[in-house]
PDB file of C-alpha atoms and ligand atoms in Angstrom:
ATOM      1  CA  MET A1471       0.000   0.000   0.000  1.00 98.00           C
ATOM      2  CA  GLU A1472       1.356   3.419  -0.994  1.00 98.00           C
ATOM      3  CA  ILE A1473       0.977   6.347   1.401  1.00 98.00           C
ATOM      4  CA  PHE A1474       1.115   9.941   0.161  1.00 98.00           C
ATOM      5  CA  ARG A1475       1.105  13.189   2.128  1.00 98.00           C
ATOM      6  CA  GLU A1476       1.621  15.449  -0.900  1.00 98.00           C
ATOM      7  CA  ILE A1477      -0.439  16.110  -4.019  1.00 98.00           C
ATOM      8  CA  GLY A1478       2.391  16.116  -6.616  1.00 98.00           C
ATOM      9  CA  PRO A1479       3.729  12.588  -6.007  1.00 98.00           C
ATOM     10  CA  LEU A1480       0.174  11.192  -5.679  1.00 98.00           C
ATOM     11  CA  LYS A1481      -0.849  12.691  -9.031  1.00 98.00           C
ATOM     12  CA  ALA A1482       2.303  11.340 -10.709  1.00 98.00           C
ATOM     13  CA  PHE A1483       1.662   7.860  -9.281  1.00 98.00           C
ATOM     14  CA  LEU A1484      -1.976   7.863 -10.417  1.00 98.00           C
ATOM     15  CA  LYS A1485      -1.124   9.227 -13.873  1.00 98.00           C
ATOM     16  CA  ASP A1486       1.222   6.297 -14.391  1.00 98.00           C
ATOM     17  CA  LYS A1487      -1.527   3.872 -13.304  1.00 98.00           C
ATOM     18  CA  ARG A1488      -4.045   5.547 -15.603  1.00 98.00           C
ATOM     19  CA  ASP A1489      -1.593   5.501 -18.532  1.00 98.00           C
ATOM     20  CA  HIS A1490      -1.302   1.755 -18.022  1.00 98.00           C
ATOM     21  CA  GLY A1491      -5.063   1.306 -18.251  1.00 98.00           C
ATOM     22  CA  SER A1492      -5.998   1.237 -14.566  1.00 98.00           C
ATOM     23  CA  SER A1493      -9.349   2.520 -13.375  1.00 98.00           C
ATOM     24  CA  ILE A1494      -9.266   4.566 -10.192  1.00 98.00           C
ATOM     25  CA  GLY A1495     -11.796   4.611  -7.354  1.00 99.00           C
ATOM     26  CA  LEU A1496     -11.838   7.118  -4.502  1.00 99.00           C
ATOM     27  CA  VAL A1497     -13.158   6.716  -0.959  1.00 99.00           C
ATOM     28  CA  PRO A1498     -12.984  10.063   0.859  1.00 98.00           C
ATOM     29  CA  THR A1499     -12.955   9.790   4.670  1.00 98.00           C
ATOM     30  CA  MET A1500     -12.029  11.735   7.757  1.00 98.00           C
ATOM     31  CA  GLY A1501     -10.315   8.712   9.305  1.00 97.00           C
ATOM     32  CA  ALA A1502     -11.036   6.978  12.631  1.00 96.00           C
ATOM     33  CA  LEU A1503     -12.038   4.188  10.280  1.00 97.00           C
ATOM     34  CA  HIS A1504     -14.580   1.494  11.128  1.00 97.00           C
ATOM     35  CA  GLN A1505     -16.306  -1.346   9.286  1.00 98.00           C
ATOM     36  CA  GLY A1506     -18.649   1.154   7.578  1.00 97.00           C
ATOM     37  CA  HIS A1507     -15.645   2.699   5.878  1.00 98.00           C
ATOM     38  CA  VAL A1508     -14.353  -0.797   5.079  1.00 98.00           C
ATOM     39  CA  SER A1509     -17.581  -1.548   3.196  1.00 98.00           C
ATOM     40  CA  LEU A1510     -16.874   1.505   0.999  1.00 98.00           C
ATOM     41  CA  ILE A1511     -13.322   0.265   0.375  1.00 98.00           C
ATOM     42  CA  GLU A1512     -14.688  -3.172  -0.543  1.00 98.00           C
ATOM     43  CA  ALA A1513     -17.249  -1.705  -2.955  1.00 98.00           C
ATOM     44  CA  CYS A1514     -14.491   0.385  -4.514  1.00 98.00           C
ATOM     45  CA  LYS A1515     -12.112  -2.571  -4.868  1.00 98.00           C
ATOM     46  CA  GLN A1516     -14.767  -4.584  -6.678  1.00 98.00           C
ATOM     47  CA  GLN A1517     -15.138  -2.003  -9.446  1.00 98.00           C
ATOM     48  CA  ASN A1518     -11.711  -0.376  -9.803  1.00 98.00           C
ATOM     49  CA  SER A1519      -8.139  -1.538 -10.319  1.00 98.00           C
ATOM     50  CA  VAL A1520      -6.756   1.093  -7.922  1.00 98.00           C
ATOM     51  CA  THR A1521      -8.519   2.063  -4.675  1.00 99.00           C
ATOM     52  CA  VAL A1522      -7.531   5.397  -3.152  1.00 99.00           C
ATOM     53  CA  CYS A1523      -8.670   6.262   0.375  1.00 99.00           C
ATOM     54  CA  SER A1524      -8.230   9.846   1.513  1.00 98.00           C
ATOM     55  CA  ILE A1525      -7.964  10.511   5.224  1.00 98.00           C
ATOM     56  CA  TYR A1526      -8.381  14.152   6.036  1.00 98.00           C
ATOM     57  CA  VAL A1527     -10.256  15.932   8.832  1.00 98.00           C
ATOM     58  CA  ASN A1528     -11.422  18.898   6.806  1.00 97.00           C
ATOM     59  CA  PRO A1529     -11.569  22.043   8.955  1.00 96.00           C
ATOM     60  CA  SER A1530     -13.787  23.987   6.537  1.00 95.00           C
ATOM     61  CA  GLN A1531     -16.757  21.657   7.088  1.00 96.00           C
ATOM     62  CA  PHE A1532     -16.798  22.043  10.884  1.00 95.00           C
ATOM     63  CA  ASN A1533     -19.020  24.852  12.116  1.00 91.00           C
ATOM     64  CA  ASN A1534     -18.259  23.887  15.724  1.00 92.00           C
ATOM     65  CA  PRO A1535     -14.563  24.349  16.690  1.00 94.00           C
ATOM     66  CA  ASP A1536     -14.945  21.972  19.650  1.00 94.00           C
ATOM     67  CA  ASP A1537     -16.238  19.215  17.355  1.00 93.00           C
ATOM     68  CA  LEU A1538     -13.201  19.705  15.107  1.00 96.00           C
ATOM     69  CA  LEU A1539     -10.846  19.600  18.086  1.00 95.00           C
ATOM     70  CA  LYS A1540     -12.419  16.454  19.538  1.00 93.00           C
ATOM     71  CA  TYR A1541     -12.853  14.609  16.233  1.00 95.00           C
ATOM     72  CA  PRO A1542     -11.058  11.259  16.714  1.00 94.00           C
ATOM     73  CA  ARG A1543      -7.752  10.908  14.873  1.00 97.00           C
ATOM     74  CA  THR A1544      -6.302   7.383  14.620  1.00 97.00           C
ATOM     75  CA  LEU A1545      -4.090   7.492  11.522  1.00 98.00           C
ATOM     76  CA  ASP A1546      -1.737   4.632  12.490  1.00 98.00           C
ATOM     77  CA  GLN A1547      -4.652   2.271  13.192  1.00 98.00           C
ATOM     78  CA  ASP A1548      -6.409   3.442  10.024  1.00 98.00           C
ATOM     79  CA  ILE A1549      -3.370   2.553   7.951  1.00 98.00           C
ATOM     80  CA  VAL A1550      -3.232  -0.953   9.478  1.00 98.00           C
ATOM     81  CA  LEU A1551      -6.946  -1.467   8.716  1.00 98.00           C
ATOM     82  CA  LEU A1552      -6.646  -0.206   5.136  1.00 98.00           C
ATOM     83  CA  LYS A1553      -3.646  -2.481   4.497  1.00 98.00           C
ATOM     84  CA  LYS A1554      -5.595  -5.446   5.880  1.00 98.00           C
ATOM     85  CA  PHE A1555      -8.515  -4.806   3.542  1.00 98.00           C
ATOM     86  CA  GLY A1556      -6.365  -4.335   0.456  1.00 98.00           C
ATOM     87  CA  CYS A1557      -6.582  -0.599  -0.118  1.00 98.00           C
ATOM     88  CA  ASP A1558      -3.942   0.432  -2.675  1.00 98.00           C
ATOM     89  CA  VAL A1559      -3.306   4.092  -1.886  1.00 98.00           C
ATOM     90  CA  VAL A1560      -3.762   6.296   1.188  1.00 98.00           C
ATOM     91  CA  PHE A1561      -3.740  10.055   0.772  1.00 98.00           C
ATOM     92  CA  SER A1562      -3.382  11.855   4.080  1.00 98.00           C
ATOM     93  CA  PRO A1563      -2.520  15.497   3.372  1.00 98.00           C
ATOM     94  CA  SER A1564      -1.801  18.332   5.805  1.00 98.00           C
ATOM     95  CA  ASN A1565      -4.015  21.419   6.043  1.00 96.00           C
ATOM     96  CA  ASP A1566      -1.274  23.366   4.321  1.00 96.00           C
ATOM     97  CA  GLU A1567      -1.216  20.954   1.407  1.00 97.00           C
ATOM     98  CA  MET A1568      -5.016  21.113   0.990  1.00 97.00           C
ATOM     99  CA  TYR A1569      -5.661  24.795   1.640  1.00 96.00           C
ATOM    100  CA  GLY A1570      -2.422  26.793   1.615  1.00 91.00           C
ATOM    101  CA  GLU A1571      -3.788  30.271   2.035  1.00 82.00           C
ATOM    102  CA  ARG A1572      -7.258  30.654   3.469  1.00 79.00           C
ATOM    103  CA  SER A1573      -9.844  29.665   0.870  1.00 83.00           C
ATOM    104  CA  ILE A1574     -12.282  32.254  -0.436  1.00 89.00           C
ATOM    105  CA  ILE A1575     -14.548  29.914  -2.405  1.00 95.00           C
ATOM    106  CA  THR A1576     -17.941  29.019  -0.977  1.00 96.00           C
ATOM    107  CA  PHE A1577     -20.755  26.881  -2.348  1.00 97.00           C
ATOM    108  CA  ASP A1578     -24.470  27.525  -2.085  1.00 96.00           C
ATOM    109  CA  PHE A1579     -26.718  24.605  -2.920  1.00 96.00           C
ATOM    110  CA  GLY A1580     -29.953  26.505  -2.485  1.00 94.00           C
ATOM    111  CA  ALA A1581     -32.830  24.714  -0.792  1.00 92.00           C
ATOM    112  CA  VAL A1582     -31.086  21.293  -0.713  1.00 94.00           C
ATOM    113  CA  GLY A1583     -28.324  22.730   1.437  1.00 95.00           C
ATOM    114  CA  LYS A1584     -30.482  24.788   3.780  1.00 95.00           C
ATOM    115  CA  VAL A1585     -32.520  22.117   5.546  1.00 98.00           C
ATOM    116  CA  MET A1586     -31.549  19.555   8.195  1.00 98.00           C
ATOM    117  CA  GLU A1587     -27.712  19.405   8.346  1.00 97.00           C
ATOM    118  CA  GLY A1588     -27.585  22.653   6.389  1.00 97.00           C
ATOM    119  CA  GLU A1589     -29.808  24.411   8.906  1.00 97.00           C
ATOM    120  CA  PHE A1590     -28.048  23.136  12.008  1.00 97.00           C
ATOM    121  CA  ARG A1591     -24.492  23.185  10.635  1.00 96.00           C
ATOM    122  CA  PRO A1592     -24.254  26.441   8.665  1.00 95.00           C
ATOM    123  CA  GLY A1593     -21.399  26.339   6.142  1.00 95.00           C
ATOM    124  CA  HIS A1594     -20.989  22.567   6.526  1.00 97.00           C
ATOM    125  CA  PHE A1595     -21.918  21.622   2.965  1.00 98.00           C
ATOM    126  CA  SER A1596     -19.885  24.438   1.492  1.00 98.00           C
ATOM    127  CA  GLY A1597     -16.840  22.993   3.261  1.00 97.00           C
ATOM    128  CA  VAL A1598     -17.725  19.455   2.173  1.00 98.00           C
ATOM    129  CA  ALA A1599     -18.171  20.532  -1.460  1.00 98.00           C
ATOM    130  CA  LEU A1600     -14.890  22.438  -1.393  1.00 98.00           C
ATOM    131  CA  VAL A1601     -12.817  19.560  -0.074  1.00 98.00           C
ATOM    132  CA  VAL A1602     -14.555  16.941  -2.226  1.00 98.00           C
ATOM    133  CA  SER A1603     -13.967  19.107  -5.329  1.00 98.00           C
ATOM    134  CA  LYS A1604     -10.295  19.319  -4.396  1.00 98.00           C
ATOM    135  CA  PHE A1605     -10.094  15.532  -3.996  1.00 98.00           C
ATOM    136  CA  PHE A1606     -11.874  14.960  -7.318  1.00 98.00           C
ATOM    137  CA  ASN A1607      -9.403  17.283  -9.073  1.00 98.00           C
ATOM    138  CA  ILE A1608      -6.371  15.754  -7.359  1.00 98.00           C
ATOM    139  CA  VAL A1609      -7.296  12.067  -7.762  1.00 98.00           C
ATOM    140  CA  GLU A1610      -9.423  12.305 -10.965  1.00 98.00           C
ATOM    141  CA  PRO A1611     -11.244   9.091 -10.041  1.00 98.00           C
ATOM    142  CA  ASP A1612     -13.501   7.149 -12.390  1.00 98.00           C
ATOM    143  CA  ARG A1613     -15.775   6.380  -9.446  1.00 98.00           C
ATOM    144  CA  ALA A1614     -16.230   7.796  -5.952  1.00 98.00           C
ATOM    145  CA  TYR A1615     -17.916   6.059  -3.004  1.00 98.00           C
ATOM    146  CA  PHE A1616     -20.033   7.660  -0.295  1.00 98.00           C
ATOM    147  CA  GLY A1617     -22.183   6.238   2.489  1.00 98.00           C
ATOM    148  CA  GLN A1618     -25.953   6.264   2.773  1.00 97.00           C
ATOM    149  CA  LYS A1619     -25.465   7.343   6.408  1.00 97.00           C
ATOM    150  CA  ASP A1620     -24.765  10.888   5.217  1.00 97.00           C
ATOM    151  CA  TRP A1621     -27.685  10.932   2.794  1.00 98.00           C
ATOM    152  CA  GLN A1622     -27.960  14.695   2.441  1.00 97.00           C
ATOM    153  CA  GLN A1623     -24.237  14.848   1.745  1.00 98.00           C
ATOM    154  CA  PHE A1624     -24.672  12.224  -0.969  1.00 97.00           C
ATOM    155  CA  ALA A1625     -27.536  14.203  -2.576  1.00 96.00           C
ATOM    156  CA  ILE A1626     -25.464  17.380  -2.500  1.00 97.00           C
ATOM    157  CA  ILE A1627     -22.343  15.775  -3.933  1.00 98.00           C
ATOM    158  CA  GLN A1628     -24.496  14.360  -6.727  1.00 97.00           C
ATOM    159  CA  LYS A1629     -25.568  17.950  -7.523  1.00 96.00           C
ATOM    160  CA  LEU A1630     -21.926  19.047  -7.395  1.00 98.00           C
ATOM    161  CA  VAL A1631     -20.890  16.324  -9.856  1.00 98.00           C
ATOM    162  CA  ASP A1632     -23.802  17.081 -12.195  1.00 97.00           C
ATOM    163  CA  GLU A1633     -23.379  20.877 -12.174  1.00 97.00           C
ATOM    164  CA  LEU A1634     -19.599  21.020 -12.374  1.00 98.00           C
ATOM    165  CA  LYS A1635     -19.425  18.126 -14.858  1.00 98.00           C
ATOM    166  CA  PHE A1636     -16.941  16.093 -12.871  1.00 98.00           C
ATOM    167  CA  ASN A1637     -16.078  13.151 -15.071  1.00 98.00           C
ATOM    168  CA  LEU A1638     -16.915  10.384 -12.597  1.00 98.00           C
ATOM    169  CA  THR A1639     -19.787   8.357 -11.253  1.00 98.00           C
ATOM    170  CA  LEU A1640     -20.930   8.411  -7.643  1.00 98.00           C
ATOM    171  CA  HIS A1641     -21.739   5.211  -5.818  1.00 98.00           C
ATOM    172  CA  ARG A1642     -23.820   4.925  -2.687  1.00 98.00           C
ATOM    173  CA  VAL A1643     -23.050   2.264  -0.085  1.00 98.00           C
ATOM    174  CA  ASP A1644     -25.626   1.107   2.490  1.00 97.00           C
ATOM    175  CA  THR A1645     -25.244   2.144   6.131  1.00 98.00           C
ATOM    176  CA  LEU A1646     -23.382  -0.434   8.194  1.00 98.00           C
ATOM    177  CA  ARG A1647     -24.769  -0.816  11.715  1.00 98.00           C
ATOM    178  CA  GLU A1648     -23.638  -2.203  15.052  1.00 98.00           C
ATOM    179  CA  HIS A1649     -25.411  -5.375  16.290  1.00 97.00           C
ATOM    180  CA  ASP A1650     -28.045  -3.221  18.075  1.00 97.00           C
ATOM    181  CA  GLY A1651     -28.727  -1.064  15.030  1.00 98.00           C
ATOM    182  CA  LEU A1652     -26.668   2.025  15.883  1.00 98.00           C
ATOM    183  CA  ALA A1653     -25.170   3.382  12.660  1.00 98.00           C
ATOM    184  CA  MET A1654     -21.392   3.004  12.744  1.00 98.00           C
ATOM    185  CA  SER A1655     -19.719   6.375  13.063  1.00 97.00           C
ATOM    186  CA  SER A1656     -16.279   7.666  13.990  1.00 94.00           C
ATOM    187  CA  ARG A1657     -18.010   9.818  16.596  1.00 95.00           C
ATOM    188  CA  ASN A1658     -19.255   6.667  18.410  1.00 97.00           C
ATOM    189  CA  LEU A1659     -15.698   6.429  19.781  1.00 93.00           C
ATOM    190  CA  ARG A1660     -16.506   9.459  21.917  1.00 95.00           C
ATOM    191  CA  LEU A1661     -19.488   7.826  23.690  1.00 97.00           C
ATOM    192  CA  ASP A1662     -19.131   6.378  27.182  1.00 98.00           C
ATOM    193  CA  GLU A1663     -20.820   3.052  27.982  1.00 97.00           C
ATOM    194  CA  ASN A1664     -24.175   4.556  29.000  1.00 97.00           C
ATOM    195  CA  GLN A1665     -24.248   6.996  26.112  1.00 98.00           C
ATOM    196  CA  ARG A1666     -23.410   4.173  23.723  1.00 98.00           C
ATOM    197  CA  ARG A1667     -26.431   2.212  24.988  1.00 97.00           C
ATOM    198  CA  SER A1668     -28.750   5.238  24.773  1.00 98.00           C
ATOM    199  CA  ALA A1669     -27.602   6.159  21.274  1.00 98.00           C
ATOM    200  CA  THR A1670     -29.456   3.150  19.832  1.00 98.00           C
ATOM    201  CA  VAL A1671     -32.679   5.103  20.340  1.00 98.00           C
ATOM    202  CA  LEU A1672     -32.003   6.966  17.071  1.00 98.00           C
ATOM    203  CA  TYR A1673     -32.268   3.739  15.075  1.00 98.00           C
ATOM    204  CA  GLU A1674     -35.183   2.513  17.185  1.00 98.00           C
ATOM    205  CA  SER A1675     -37.002   5.798  16.577  1.00 98.00           C
ATOM    206  CA  LEU A1676     -36.549   5.464  12.831  1.00 98.00           C
ATOM    207  CA  ASN A1677     -38.066   1.976  12.955  1.00 98.00           C
ATOM    208  CA  MET A1678     -40.938   3.148  15.117  1.00 98.00           C
ATOM    209  CA  ALA A1679     -41.558   6.117  12.816  1.00 98.00           C
ATOM    210  CA  LYS A1680     -41.468   3.896   9.741  1.00 98.00           C
ATOM    211  CA  ASP A1681     -44.173   1.648  11.182  1.00 98.00           C
ATOM    212  CA  ALA A1682     -46.316   4.614  12.244  1.00 98.00           C
ATOM    213  CA  LEU A1683     -45.985   6.437   8.912  1.00 97.00           C
ATOM    214  CA  GLN A1684     -46.693   3.293   6.941  1.00 96.00           C
ATOM    215  CA  ALA A1685     -49.806   2.804   9.091  1.00 97.00           C
ATOM    216  CA  GLY A1686     -50.966   6.235   7.909  1.00 96.00           C
ATOM    217  CA  HIS A1687     -50.075   8.460  10.880  1.00 97.00           C
ATOM    218  CA  GLU A1688     -49.311  12.116  10.178  1.00 97.00           C
ATOM    219  CA  ILE A1689     -45.663  13.217  10.105  1.00 98.00           C
ATOM    220  CA  ALA A1690     -46.256  15.897  12.770  1.00 98.00           C
ATOM    221  CA  ALA A1691     -47.721  13.336  15.191  1.00 98.00           C
ATOM    222  CA  VAL A1692     -44.894  10.884  14.518  1.00 98.00           C
ATOM    223  CA  ARG A1693     -42.325  13.651  15.095  1.00 98.00           C
ATOM    224  CA  LYS A1694     -43.844  14.194  18.534  1.00 98.00           C
ATOM    225  CA  GLN A1695     -43.564  10.490  19.361  1.00 98.00           C
ATOM    226  CA  VAL A1696     -39.958  10.445  18.171  1.00 98.00           C
ATOM    227  CA  LEU A1697     -39.144  13.493  20.290  1.00 98.00           C
ATOM    228  CA  GLU A1698     -40.609  11.861  23.392  1.00 98.00           C
ATOM    229  CA  LYS A1699     -38.823   8.560  22.759  1.00 98.00           C
ATOM    230  CA  VAL A1700     -35.458  10.201  22.128  1.00 98.00           C
ATOM    231  CA  GLU A1701     -35.651  12.559  25.103  1.00 98.00           C
ATOM    232  CA  LYS A1702     -36.690   9.715  27.413  1.00 97.00           C
ATOM    233  CA  GLN A1703     -33.292   8.168  26.655  1.00 97.00           C
ATOM    234  CA  GLY A1704     -31.581  11.433  27.610  1.00 97.00           C
ATOM    235  CA  LEU A1705     -30.708  12.525  24.066  1.00 98.00           C
ATOM    236  CA  LYS A1706     -31.423  15.968  22.676  1.00 98.00           C
ATOM    237  CA  LEU A1707     -33.266  15.731  19.374  1.00 98.00           C
ATOM    238  CA  GLU A1708     -32.099  18.265  16.808  1.00 98.00           C
ATOM    239  CA  TYR A1709     -34.454  17.259  14.022  1.00 98.00           C
ATOM    240  CA  PHE A1710     -36.611  14.459  12.723  1.00 98.00           C
ATOM    241  CA  GLU A1711     -37.761  15.070   9.158  1.00 98.00           C
ATOM    242  CA  VAL A1712     -39.308  13.162   6.310  1.00 98.00           C
ATOM    243  CA  ALA A1713     -37.929  14.456   3.021  1.00 97.00           C
ATOM    244  CA  ASP A1714     -38.068  13.824  -0.690  1.00 96.00           C
ATOM    245  CA  SER A1715     -34.839  11.841  -1.040  1.00 95.00           C
ATOM    246  CA  LYS A1716     -33.672  13.646  -4.197  1.00 92.00           C
ATOM    247  CA  ASN A1717     -34.418  17.346  -3.744  1.00 93.00           C
ATOM    248  CA  LEU A1718     -34.680  17.075   0.061  1.00 95.00           C
ATOM    249  CA  ASN A1719     -37.902  19.055   0.202  1.00 96.00           C
ATOM    250  CA  LEU A1720     -39.303  18.533   3.676  1.00 97.00           C
ATOM    251  CA  LEU A1721     -42.651  16.764   3.538  1.00 97.00           C
ATOM    252  CA  LYS A1722     -45.767  17.497   5.559  1.00 95.00           C
ATOM    253  CA  SER A1723     -47.344  14.285   4.298  1.00 95.00           C
ATOM    254  CA  VAL A1724     -45.532  11.215   2.970  1.00 94.00           C
ATOM    255  CA  LYS A1725     -47.597  11.444  -0.208  1.00 91.00           C
ATOM    256  CA  ASP A1726     -46.236  14.924  -1.082  1.00 92.00           C
ATOM    257  CA  GLY A1727     -42.792  13.963  -2.416  1.00 87.00           C
ATOM    258  CA  GLU A1728     -41.915  13.240  -6.059  1.00 92.00           C
ATOM    259  CA  ASN A1729     -39.205  10.706  -5.171  1.00 93.00           C
ATOM    260  CA  ARG A1730     -38.731   8.018  -2.492  1.00 95.00           C
ATOM    261  CA  PRO A1731     -39.368   9.544   0.951  1.00 97.00           C
ATOM    262  CA  ILE A1732     -36.549   9.305   3.456  1.00 97.00           C
ATOM    263  CA  MET A1733     -36.612   9.845   7.234  1.00 98.00           C
ATOM    264  CA  CYS A1734     -33.625  11.745   8.645  1.00 98.00           C
ATOM    265  CA  ILE A1735     -32.758  12.232  12.286  1.00 98.00           C
ATOM    266  CA  ALA A1736     -30.060  14.090  14.235  1.00 98.00           C
ATOM    267  CA  GLY A1737     -29.491  14.343  17.956  1.00 98.00           C
ATOM    268  CA  PHE A1738     -26.954  14.913  20.677  1.00 98.00           C
ATOM    269  CA  VAL A1739     -25.829  12.229  23.112  1.00 98.00           C
ATOM    270  CA  GLY A1740     -24.022  14.432  25.632  1.00 97.00           C
ATOM    271  CA  ASP A1741     -21.955  16.674  23.374  1.00 95.00           C
ATOM    272  CA  VAL A1742     -21.640  14.065  20.617  1.00 96.00           C
ATOM    273  CA  ARG A1743     -23.816  14.750  17.603  1.00 96.00           C
ATOM    274  CA  LEU A1744     -25.088  11.705  15.700  1.00 98.00           C
ATOM    275  CA  ILE A1745     -27.195  11.363  12.551  1.00 98.00           C
ATOM    276  CA  ASP A1746     -29.046   8.530  10.874  1.00 98.00           C
ATOM    277  CA  ASN A1747     -31.639   7.978   8.154  1.00 98.00           C
ATOM    278  CA  MET A1748     -33.879   5.344   6.631  1.00 98.00           C
ATOM    279  CA  PHE A1749     -35.944   5.136   3.461  1.00 97.00           C
ATOM    280  CA  LEU A1750     -39.624   4.882   4.168  1.00 95.00           C
ATOM    281  CA  ASP A1751     -40.350   2.190   1.579  1.00 89.00           C
TER     282      ASP A1751
HETATM  283  P1  LIG B2288     -16.540  10.155   7.456  1.00 57.89           P
HETATM  284  O1  LIG B2288     -15.160   9.647   7.692  1.00 57.89           O
HETATM  285  O2  LIG B2288     -17.443  10.015   8.635  1.00 57.89           O
HETATM  286  O3  LIG B2288     -16.567  11.505   6.813  1.00 57.89           O
HETATM  287  O4  LIG B2288     -17.180   9.186   6.395  1.00 57.89           O
HETATM  288  C1  LIG B2288     -16.532   8.869   5.188  1.00 57.89           C
HETATM  289  C2  LIG B2288     -17.497   8.125   4.314  1.00 57.89           C
HETATM  290  O5  LIG B2288     -17.909   6.929   4.976  1.00 57.89           O
HETATM  291  C3  LIG B2288     -18.778   8.929   4.023  1.00 57.89           C
HETATM  292  O6  LIG B2288     -19.127   8.728   2.673  1.00 57.89           O
HETATM  293  C4  LIG B2288     -19.774   8.323   4.965  1.00 57.89           C
HETATM  294  O7  LIG B2288     -21.107   8.435   4.510  1.00 57.89           O
HETATM  295  C5  LIG B2288     -19.324   6.870   4.989  1.00 57.89           C
HETATM  296  N1  LIG B2288     -19.794   6.209   6.191  1.00 57.89           N
HETATM  297  C6  LIG B2288     -19.708   6.668   7.473  1.00 57.89           C
HETATM  298  N2  LIG B2288     -20.318   5.821   8.324  1.00 57.89           N
HETATM  299  C7  LIG B2288     -20.807   4.801   7.567  1.00 57.89           C
HETATM  300  C8  LIG B2288     -21.550   3.608   7.855  1.00 57.89           C
HETATM  301  N3  LIG B2288     -21.915   3.303   9.086  1.00 57.89           N
HETATM  302  N4  LIG B2288     -21.873   2.794   6.822  1.00 57.89           N
HETATM  303  C9  LIG B2288     -21.515   3.108   5.553  1.00 57.89           C
HETATM  304  N5  LIG B2288     -20.809   4.209   5.216  1.00 57.89           N
HETATM  305  C10 LIG B2288     -20.475   5.047   6.208  1.00 57.89           C
END
């Protein structure tokens, strides 16, 4: 496995691979890797001759400085895991390498970027789009892999690829869960034992909401039930929404959307913010 810290040598390495007919797949991550990330690597390996995993905690997507500071960083372990699962290339750049001088470019995705994560994490998607654009330009992958867990991010990156004509296809990988249903997340490392147990309520709430909505209950009533269930476990609910999965319009009734409806939830366990989602059908 090759490890690069700098853009120039990585580009030269990949150009050589491309010139020899290799296809290149990219899995962008912020490290503290878990099995969810591994499933992206595996999907990438199946479809590409060279799998590149970027590990970079991108400051421009953090609206909360404390969250950035406390974000788990486990590069040595990550490298061992990636080697074990047959990743070909790791790109782990410094902030200087990625940003140099302070960036002045921002992205505005309109309505898609203003709800849910966009509402509660102002500037988050602009930072995500900036760093993902940089990675696409540096790696020039044929395919890039993102997780269902960050559904809104996936929808926004799809817009980015379509609008800016990036010459690649995006692939979505299902959310990998712990045995009790909690979506795997790097931030789970920050939960103590009790918080870890309570955090499962996010997944349980999505299941409960799915049953209730499918039985014809109104979204507003289901939101109230979810709020009660989540708060009973000591979590602070930030939002529970049902959205059109493509344009992310928030729905008042499940019948209102044009595309598959998706339920999205975000909440705090202590000071750790977790998200999850589930399609309704
Ligand atoms: P992160 O390192 O959290 O920024 O995530 C990097 C990529 O892994 C993103 O595309 C995430 O959506 C994806 N990912 C994170 N958690 C999971 C999971 N539990 N299952 C599948 N993919 C995931």
